[in-house]
Short mmCIF file of C-alpha atoms in Angstrom, two decimals:
data_model
loop_
_atom_site.label_atom_id
_atom_site.label_comp_id
_atom_site.label_asym_id
_atom_site.label_seq_id
_atom_site.Cartn_x
_atom_site.Cartn_y
_atom_site.Cartn_z
CA UNK X 1473 26.53 123.34 64.88
CA UNK X 1474 30.00 124.87 65.29
CA UNK X 1475 32.82 122.13 65.75
CA UNK X 1476 35.19 123.16 68.47
CA UNK X 1477 38.60 121.22 69.32
CA UNK X 1478 39.96 122.22 72.62
CA UNK X 1479 42.98 120.95 73.89
CA UNK X 1480 44.35 121.14 77.49
CA UNK X 1481 47.95 120.25 77.81
CA UNK X 1482 51.19 120.76 79.46
CA UNK X 1483 52.79 120.35 75.89
CA UNK X 1484 51.02 120.66 72.77
CA UNK X 1485 53.12 119.42 70.09
CA UNK X 1486 51.78 121.09 66.80
CA UNK X 1487 54.94 120.50 64.79
CA UNK X 1488 53.55 117.80 62.42
CA UNK X 1489 49.95 119.10 62.50
CA UNK X 1490 48.29 118.49 59.16
CA UNK X 1491 45.95 120.45 57.20
CA UNK X 1492 43.49 117.92 57.35
CA UNK X 1493 43.02 118.12 61.30
CA UNK X 1494 42.77 121.82 61.22
CA UNK X 1495 40.11 121.90 58.43
CA UNK X 1496 37.64 119.41 60.35
CA UNK X 1497 37.17 122.11 63.14
CA UNK X 1498 35.57 125.53 62.78
CA UNK X 1499 37.89 126.70 65.91
CA UNK X 1500 40.57 125.05 67.64
CA UNK X 1501 41.74 126.34 71.15
CA UNK X 1502 45.06 125.49 72.89
CA UNK X 1503 45.68 125.99 76.66
CA UNK X 1504 49.21 124.71 77.21
CA UNK X 1505 52.13 125.72 78.88
CA UNK X 1506 54.19 125.10 76.03
CA UNK X 1507 53.23 124.90 72.30
CA UNK X 1508 55.81 123.37 69.84
CA UNK X 1509 55.44 124.42 66.49
CA UNK X 1510 58.25 124.07 63.04
CA UNK X 1511 58.18 126.91 60.51
CA UNK X 1512 56.08 125.03 58.30
CA UNK X 1513 53.43 124.31 61.07
CA UNK X 1514 53.13 127.61 62.32
CA UNK X 1515 52.39 128.99 58.59
CA UNK X 1516 49.67 126.43 58.51
CA UNK X 1517 48.31 127.21 61.99
CA UNK X 1518 48.21 130.99 60.87
CA UNK X 1519 45.79 129.92 58.05
CA UNK X 1520 43.02 128.67 60.40
CA UNK X 1521 41.08 129.83 63.50
CA UNK X 1522 43.51 128.64 66.06
CA UNK X 1523 43.72 130.23 69.32
CA UNK X 1524 46.44 129.64 71.71
CA UNK X 1525 46.64 130.34 75.52
CA UNK X 1526 50.16 129.43 76.47
CA UNK X 1527 53.15 130.64 78.42
CA UNK X 1528 55.79 129.86 75.55
CA UNK X 1529 55.67 129.11 71.94
CA UNK X 1530 58.62 127.58 70.76
CA UNK X 1531 59.63 127.13 67.18
CA UNK X 1532 61.90 124.15 66.58
CA UNK X 1533 62.22 121.54 63.67
CA UNK X 1534 60.48 118.47 63.76
CA UNK X 1535 63.41 116.21 64.98
CA UNK X 1536 64.29 118.36 68.04
CA UNK X 1537 63.47 116.50 71.38
CA UNK X 1538 62.22 119.19 74.40
CA UNK X 1539 63.96 118.76 77.79
CA UNK X 1540 62.04 120.58 80.52
CA UNK X 1541 62.72 121.03 83.79
CA UNK X 1542 60.45 122.46 86.57
CA UNK X 1543 62.60 123.62 89.51
CA UNK X 1544 65.97 123.96 90.13
CA UNK X 1545 68.56 122.24 87.35
CA UNK X 1546 72.25 122.15 88.12
CA UNK X 1547 74.49 121.56 85.18
CA UNK X 1548 78.18 120.27 85.72
CA UNK X 1549 81.08 118.91 83.71
CA UNK X 1550 80.98 115.57 83.10
CA UNK X 1551 76.94 115.34 83.17
CA UNK X 1552 74.86 113.56 80.62
CA UNK X 1553 74.97 114.82 77.30
CA UNK X 1554 71.72 115.35 75.55
CA UNK X 1555 70.76 112.85 72.75
CA UNK X 1556 70.59 113.88 69.47
CA UNK X 1557 69.06 117.62 68.86
CA UNK X 1558 67.51 118.84 72.30
CA UNK X 1559 66.04 121.99 73.18
CA UNK X 1560 66.18 122.90 77.10
CA UNK X 1561 63.50 124.62 78.91
CA UNK X 1562 63.88 125.24 82.56
CA UNK X 1563 61.05 126.67 84.98
CA UNK X 1564 62.77 127.83 87.90
CA UNK X 1565 66.52 128.26 88.43
CA UNK X 1566 69.58 127.25 86.34
CA UNK X 1567 72.73 126.66 88.05
CA UNK X 1568 75.46 126.33 85.56
CA UNK X 1569 79.04 125.18 87.32
CA UNK X 1570 82.31 126.39 85.42
CA UNK X 1571 83.68 124.08 82.48
CA UNK X 1572 79.91 123.69 81.00
CA UNK X 1573 80.88 125.03 77.55
CA UNK X 1574 80.50 122.18 75.81
CA UNK X 1575 77.24 121.01 77.21
CA UNK X 1576 75.70 124.22 76.43
CA UNK X 1577 76.62 124.27 72.70
CA UNK X 1578 75.01 120.59 72.57
CA UNK X 1579 71.42 122.43 73.19
CA UNK X 1580 69.86 124.06 69.92
CA UNK X 1581 68.25 126.31 72.19
CA UNK X 1582 67.33 127.32 75.76
CA UNK X 1583 64.71 129.14 77.48
CA UNK X 1584 64.90 129.67 81.25
CA UNK X 1585 61.60 131.04 83.22
CA UNK X 1586 63.53 131.99 86.31
CA UNK X 1587 67.04 132.90 87.22
CA UNK X 1588 70.48 131.64 85.41
CA UNK X 1589 73.36 131.66 87.32
CA UNK X 1590 76.98 131.23 85.66
CA UNK X 1591 80.57 132.11 85.75
CA UNK X 1592 81.56 135.51 84.14
CA UNK X 1593 83.03 133.47 81.17
CA UNK X 1594 79.87 131.36 80.38
CA UNK X 1595 77.75 134.49 79.89
CA UNK X 1596 78.34 134.57 76.01
CA UNK X 1597 76.80 131.26 75.85
CA UNK X 1598 73.41 132.64 76.76
CA UNK X 1599 73.87 135.48 74.18
CA UNK X 1600 70.83 133.52 72.12
CA UNK X 1601 69.20 132.03 75.07
CA UNK X 1602 65.57 133.24 75.93
CA UNK X 1603 65.63 134.33 79.83
CA UNK X 1604 62.41 135.15 81.07
CA UNK X 1605 63.74 136.39 84.50
CA UNK X 1606 67.72 137.52 85.29
CA UNK X 1607 71.28 136.07 84.25
CA UNK X 1608 73.32 136.37 87.32
CA UNK X 1609 77.08 135.88 86.97
CA UNK X 1610 79.96 135.21 89.32
CA UNK X 1611 83.57 135.85 89.13
CA UNK X 1612 85.44 132.77 87.74
CA UNK X 1613 87.63 130.95 89.88
CA UNK X 1614 85.85 131.84 93.06
CA UNK X 1615 84.36 129.50 95.72
CA UNK X 1616 80.92 130.30 95.99
CA UNK X 1617 79.16 130.92 99.53
CA UNK X 1618 75.44 131.36 100.63
CA UNK X 1619 73.85 134.70 99.39
CA UNK X 1620 74.68 136.24 102.79
CA UNK X 1621 77.52 134.71 104.27
CA UNK X 1622 78.11 135.33 107.99
CA UNK X 1623 81.99 135.14 108.77
CA UNK X 1624 83.00 133.93 112.35
CA UNK X 1625 86.24 132.04 113.73
CA UNK X 1626 84.85 128.79 112.08
CA UNK X 1627 85.36 130.51 108.68
CA UNK X 1628 89.14 131.27 109.38
CA UNK X 1629 89.90 127.60 110.60
CA UNK X 1630 88.35 126.18 107.39
CA UNK X 1631 89.37 128.54 104.43
CA UNK X 1632 91.59 127.30 101.97
CA UNK X 1633 94.96 128.85 101.12
CA UNK X 1634 94.81 131.47 98.25
CA UNK X 1635 91.01 130.93 97.78
CA UNK X 1636 88.55 133.63 96.70
CA UNK X 1637 85.29 133.39 97.98
CA UNK X 1638 82.16 134.89 96.46
CA UNK X 1639 78.78 136.00 97.91
CA UNK X 1640 75.91 137.00 95.88
CA UNK X 1641 74.15 139.37 98.28
CA UNK X 1642 76.66 140.18 101.24
CA UNK X 1643 79.27 139.42 103.52
CA UNK X 1644 78.94 139.89 107.06
CA UNK X 1645 81.69 140.52 109.36
CA UNK X 1646 80.09 141.56 112.78
CA UNK X 1647 82.39 139.39 115.10
CA UNK X 1648 85.66 140.14 116.79
CA UNK X 1649 86.98 136.56 116.31
CA UNK X 1650 86.88 136.61 112.41
CA UNK X 1651 90.99 136.92 112.25
CA UNK X 1652 91.06 138.90 109.06
CA UNK X 1653 95.04 138.88 109.79
CA UNK X 1654 95.01 135.07 109.62
CA UNK X 1655 93.05 135.13 106.24
CA UNK X 1656 95.28 137.56 104.76
CA UNK X 1657 98.23 135.30 105.52
CA UNK X 1658 96.46 132.44 103.81
CA UNK X 1659 95.89 134.75 100.60
CA UNK X 1660 92.00 134.57 101.03
CA UNK X 1661 90.22 137.24 99.02
CA UNK X 1662 86.42 137.98 98.97
CA UNK X 1663 84.04 139.23 95.87
CA UNK X 1664 80.56 140.38 97.06
CA UNK X 1665 78.44 143.25 96.32
CA UNK X 1666 78.38 144.56 99.79
CA UNK X 1667 80.38 144.11 103.07
CA UNK X 1668 78.80 144.74 106.38
CA UNK X 1669 81.80 145.38 108.81
CA UNK X 1670 82.30 146.44 112.49
CA UNK X 1671 84.22 149.86 112.65
CA UNK X 1672 87.34 148.35 114.50
CA UNK X 1673 87.53 145.69 111.61
CA UNK X 1674 87.23 147.72 108.86
CA UNK X 1675 90.78 149.03 108.08
CA UNK X 1676 91.94 144.87 108.25
CA UNK X 1677 89.04 143.74 106.32
CA UNK X 1678 88.85 146.03 103.40
CA UNK X 1679 92.00 144.55 101.96
CA UNK X 1680 90.76 141.29 101.32
CA UNK X 1681 87.50 142.55 99.39
CA UNK X 1682 87.46 143.74 95.53
CA UNK X 1683 87.19 147.57 94.91
CA UNK X 1684 83.62 147.23 93.73
CA UNK X 1685 82.31 146.04 96.96
CA UNK X 1686 80.03 148.40 98.68
CA UNK X 1687 81.34 148.98 102.33
CA UNK X 1688 78.80 149.49 105.23
CA UNK X 1689 80.62 150.39 108.70
CA UNK X 1690 78.62 149.52 111.39
CA UNK X 1691 79.37 150.20 115.26
CA UNK X 1692 81.16 147.67 117.40
CA UNK X 1693 78.71 145.15 119.00
CA UNK X 1694 76.11 145.71 116.47
CA UNK X 1695 74.30 142.32 115.31
CA UNK X 1696 72.59 141.06 111.99
CA UNK X 1697 68.96 139.89 112.04
CA UNK X 1698 68.64 138.30 108.79
CA UNK X 1699 64.79 138.17 108.64
CA UNK X 1700 61.61 140.41 109.30
CA UNK X 1701 61.39 140.93 113.31
CA UNK X 1702 59.35 142.81 115.60
CA UNK X 1703 61.08 145.21 117.95
CA UNK X 1704 60.55 143.83 121.55
CA UNK X 1705 62.26 142.53 124.99
CA UNK X 1706 62.97 139.31 123.06
CA UNK X 1707 64.90 140.80 120.12
CA UNK X 1708 67.09 143.08 122.16
CA UNK X 1709 67.92 140.08 124.55
CA UNK X 1710 69.07 137.86 121.83
CA UNK X 1711 70.88 140.45 119.79
CA UNK X 1712 71.76 143.54 121.87
CA UNK X 1713 71.02 147.16 121.40
CA UNK X 1714 72.53 147.75 118.40
CA UNK X 1715 70.67 146.14 115.37
CA UNK X 1716 71.08 145.57 111.53
CA UNK X 1717 67.69 144.52 110.44
CA UNK X 1718 67.89 142.74 106.64
CA UNK X 1719 64.25 142.83 106.41
CA UNK X 1720 61.07 144.49 107.64
CA UNK X 1721 60.82 145.86 111.33
CA UNK X 1722 57.28 146.26 113.05
CA UNK X 1723 56.86 148.48 115.77
CA UNK X 1724 53.90 147.62 117.66
CA UNK X 1725 52.46 147.73 121.35
CA UNK X 1726 55.24 145.05 122.38
CA UNK X 1727 58.10 147.90 121.29
CA UNK X 1728 56.60 150.50 123.95
CA UNK X 1729 59.06 149.34 126.75
CA UNK X 1730 62.18 149.07 124.92
CA UNK X 1731 61.95 152.02 122.41
CA UNK X 1732 64.43 154.01 124.54
CA UNK X 1733 66.83 150.92 124.92
CA UNK X 1734 67.83 151.02 121.12
CA UNK X 1735 71.15 152.47 120.79
CA UNK X 1736 71.81 151.97 117.27
CA UNK X 1737 69.05 150.89 114.33
CA UNK X 1738 69.43 150.17 110.69
CA UNK X 1739 66.53 148.62 108.88
CA UNK X 1740 67.42 147.13 105.11
CA UNK X 1741 63.50 147.26 104.82
CA UNK X 1742 60.56 149.21 106.09
CA UNK X 1743 59.73 150.19 109.34
CA UNK X 1744 56.26 148.76 109.88
CA UNK X 1745 54.34 151.01 112.87
CA UNK X 1746 50.85 150.11 113.93
CA UNK X 1747 48.74 153.14 114.04
CA UNK X 1748 48.55 153.27 117.70
CA UNK X 1749 52.48 153.58 118.25
CA UNK X 1750 52.83 156.05 115.58
CA UNK X 1751 53.45 158.89 117.98
CA UNK X 1752 55.73 156.82 120.38
CA UNK X 1753 57.69 155.53 117.56
CA UNK X 1754 58.33 159.11 116.00
CA UNK X 1755 61.36 159.68 118.30
CA UNK X 1756 63.08 156.25 117.48
CA UNK X 1757 66.30 157.15 115.84
CA UNK X 1758 66.60 154.72 112.85
CA UNK X 1759 67.43 154.46 109.29
CA UNK X 1760 64.76 152.59 107.09
CA UNK X 1761 63.55 152.43 103.56
CA UNK X 1762 60.04 153.53 103.89
CA UNK X 1763 57.75 154.39 107.21
CA UNK X 1764 54.63 152.49 106.82
CA UNK X 1765 51.52 152.55 109.49
CA UNK X 1766 49.98 149.17 109.60
CA UNK X 1767 47.06 147.64 111.48
CA UNK X 1768 47.12 146.47 115.18
CA UNK X 1769 45.31 143.34 113.96
CA UNK X 1770 45.46 141.61 110.75
CA UNK X 1771 42.91 138.93 109.65
CA UNK X 1772 44.27 137.00 106.33
CA UNK X 1773 43.60 133.73 104.40
CA UNK X 1774 39.88 133.65 105.18
CA UNK X 1775 37.31 132.41 102.62
CA UNK X 1776 34.85 134.40 104.30
CA UNK X 1777 34.61 137.16 106.91
CA UNK X 1778 32.19 139.32 108.34
CA UNK X 1779 33.12 142.58 109.92
CA UNK X 1780 30.82 143.97 112.43
CA UNK X 1781 30.86 146.59 115.29
CA UNK X 1782 32.14 144.41 117.99
CA UNK X 1783 35.32 143.12 115.75
CA UNK X 1784 36.09 146.79 114.89
CA UNK X 1785 36.05 147.91 118.49
CA UNK X 1786 37.97 145.36 120.13
CA UNK X 1787 40.68 145.54 117.28
CA UNK X 1788 42.11 148.71 117.69
CA UNK X 1789 42.53 149.05 113.95
CA UNK X 1790 42.16 146.29 111.54
CA UNK X 1791 43.57 145.06 108.47
CA UNK X 1792 42.23 142.36 106.26
CA UNK X 1793 44.19 140.72 103.49
CA UNK X 1794 43.97 137.73 101.15
CA UNK X 1795 40.32 136.74 101.93
CA UNK X 1796 37.73 135.57 99.37
CA UNK X 1797 34.74 137.46 100.58
CA UNK X 1798 34.34 140.46 102.96
CA UNK X 1799 30.78 141.41 104.33
CA UNK X 1800 30.82 144.56 105.86
CA UNK X 1801 27.50 144.67 108.68
CA UNK X 1802 25.05 147.13 107.40
CA UNK X 1803 25.26 148.08 111.19
CA UNK X 1804 28.56 149.60 111.19
CA UNK X 1805 28.94 153.25 110.51
CA UNK X 1806 31.07 154.92 108.03
CA UNK X 1807 32.68 157.02 110.74
CA UNK X 1808 33.81 153.46 112.81
CA UNK X 1809 35.11 152.15 109.60
CA UNK X 1810 37.06 155.24 108.81
CA UNK X 1811 38.63 155.09 112.29
CA UNK X 1812 39.18 151.38 112.72
CA UNK X 1813 39.27 149.69 109.50
CA UNK X 1814 42.80 150.47 107.99
CA UNK X 1815 42.79 148.61 104.89
CA UNK X 1816 41.27 145.81 102.79
CA UNK X 1817 43.73 144.19 100.60
CA UNK X 1818 44.36 141.42 98.04
CA UNK X 1819 40.45 140.23 98.46
CA UNK X 1820 38.04 138.83 95.86
CA UNK X 1821 34.79 140.86 96.56
CA UNK X 1822 33.92 143.19 99.47
CA UNK X 1823 30.17 143.64 100.26
CA UNK X 1824 28.94 146.80 101.53
CA UNK X 1825 26.11 149.30 101.79
CA UNK X 1826 25.81 152.24 99.33
CA UNK X 1827 26.47 154.56 102.64
CA UNK X 1828 29.56 152.33 103.45
CA UNK X 1829 30.82 152.45 99.93
CA UNK X 1830 33.14 155.70 99.95
CA UNK X 1831 35.40 154.54 103.24
CA UNK X 1832 35.63 151.02 101.95
CA UNK X 1833 36.96 152.20 98.43
CA UNK X 1834 39.43 154.48 100.29
CA UNK X 1835 40.75 151.66 102.43
CA UNK X 1836 40.59 148.88 99.56
CA UNK X 1837 44.00 147.71 97.70
CA UNK X 1838 43.78 145.34 94.73
CA UNK X 1839 40.04 144.30 95.68
CA UNK X 1840 38.36 142.38 92.79
CA UNK X 1841 34.82 143.94 93.32
CA UNK X 1842 32.93 145.96 95.54
CA UNK X 1843 29.10 145.09 95.80
CA UNK X 1844 26.07 145.76 97.53
CA UNK X 1845 24.32 143.10 99.77
CA UNK X 1846 22.30 141.11 97.48
CA UNK X 1847 24.66 141.59 94.42
CA UNK X 1848 26.71 138.49 93.26
CA UNK X 1849 29.71 138.61 90.92
CA UNK X 1850 28.70 137.45 87.39
CA UNK X 1851 29.14 133.91 86.75
CA UNK X 1852 31.85 132.82 84.15
CA UNK X 1853 30.45 131.52 81.00
CA UNK X 1854 30.48 127.57 80.65
CA UNK X 1855 33.30 126.28 78.82
CA UNK X 1856 30.68 124.84 76.18
CA UNK X 1857 28.31 127.48 74.83
CA UNK X 1858 25.15 126.85 73.02
CA UNK X 1859 25.42 125.86 69.40
CA UNK X 1860 28.65 124.17 69.95
CA UNK X 1861 30.01 120.44 69.64
CA UNK X 1862 33.12 120.22 71.50
CA UNK X 1863 35.59 117.80 71.44
CA UNK X 1864 38.02 117.99 74.56
CA UNK X 1865 41.65 116.89 74.98
CA UNK X 1866 43.26 116.78 78.75
CA UNK X 1867 46.81 115.50 78.47
CA UNK X 1868 50.42 116.02 79.98
CA UNK X 1869 51.86 115.86 76.53
CA UNK X 1870 49.46 116.35 73.38
CA UNK X 1871 50.47 115.87 69.63
CA UNK X 1872 48.27 117.71 67.32
#
């Protein structure tokens, strides 16, 4: 009988593992978010049949404590210092304020699975850190604003004398009452990758921005829509007929009555046009990243769904996304599928007849399996196989 030791833990600490423990089993399987090993333990583990399914294997000395944070971790001057030797792991975002040099030096190592944000002067503190994501820096001495910051009259009233402001994504200056002359008199400046500004405000605005800022001049009266949107009467009623869409814009049957009412349109994303509106939308004067044909109706997030003739005939064009099991009724002809079923995306299993398979394959994106009726996905093997004696441990933290 094969002796197997299976460890399921968020943290598996194997830094003090003994050879007698490893020798007692024919196989050790570690399923863990983090496995801690010392140099000596790693050498010992390599001698035995130990398999690790882990997000990270950290090599540290035995006396180092692991400090793990899930989510957003803010590091500020005057914060609590780590006691003794400490290794910091952040699964999310690490936001480091100015003046944290000494605090960062107190950690023997840092791993961030996500994003690190810090002043440029602190970037060197992360030279030896393991960042599985992105290091974002901002100019020293700046007051940080929202990623997308919209300027208006209230900003002018609250702005601090001599302040330099930073927005990680863009500054939006689409308001005639911003008062750039008053901001200049206060000595206010901005650092940001991109500025969106009305044409009439451009000359006064650019004086307050770094030379590296990319400036996009928009016609006076243009409004920002800072999200995905549908082109319809409600959108134009709220924002007007000159639009900058910071997201994707959908053109569907609701858009037909307003297509000729749009005076200016720039989409910082994709123009998503339903198949039925493709010809009508072709004359729309707009800038966008990509033109994409999308379904008139989308069914998503279902465990099971059956696609029959009635559903296809009523849908216009149909899209199916994020469903577990999709069954195509055998009575549906390949011709109807080709005409009506635009896509099947991110679904687990699709069941169809041999005659339907070719058109289903054309419509499928990131589908796990395409099977014929009566077939079932192969069941996963049980955790415990015949001939194995398994010892299993489930814990938040397990010391091997």
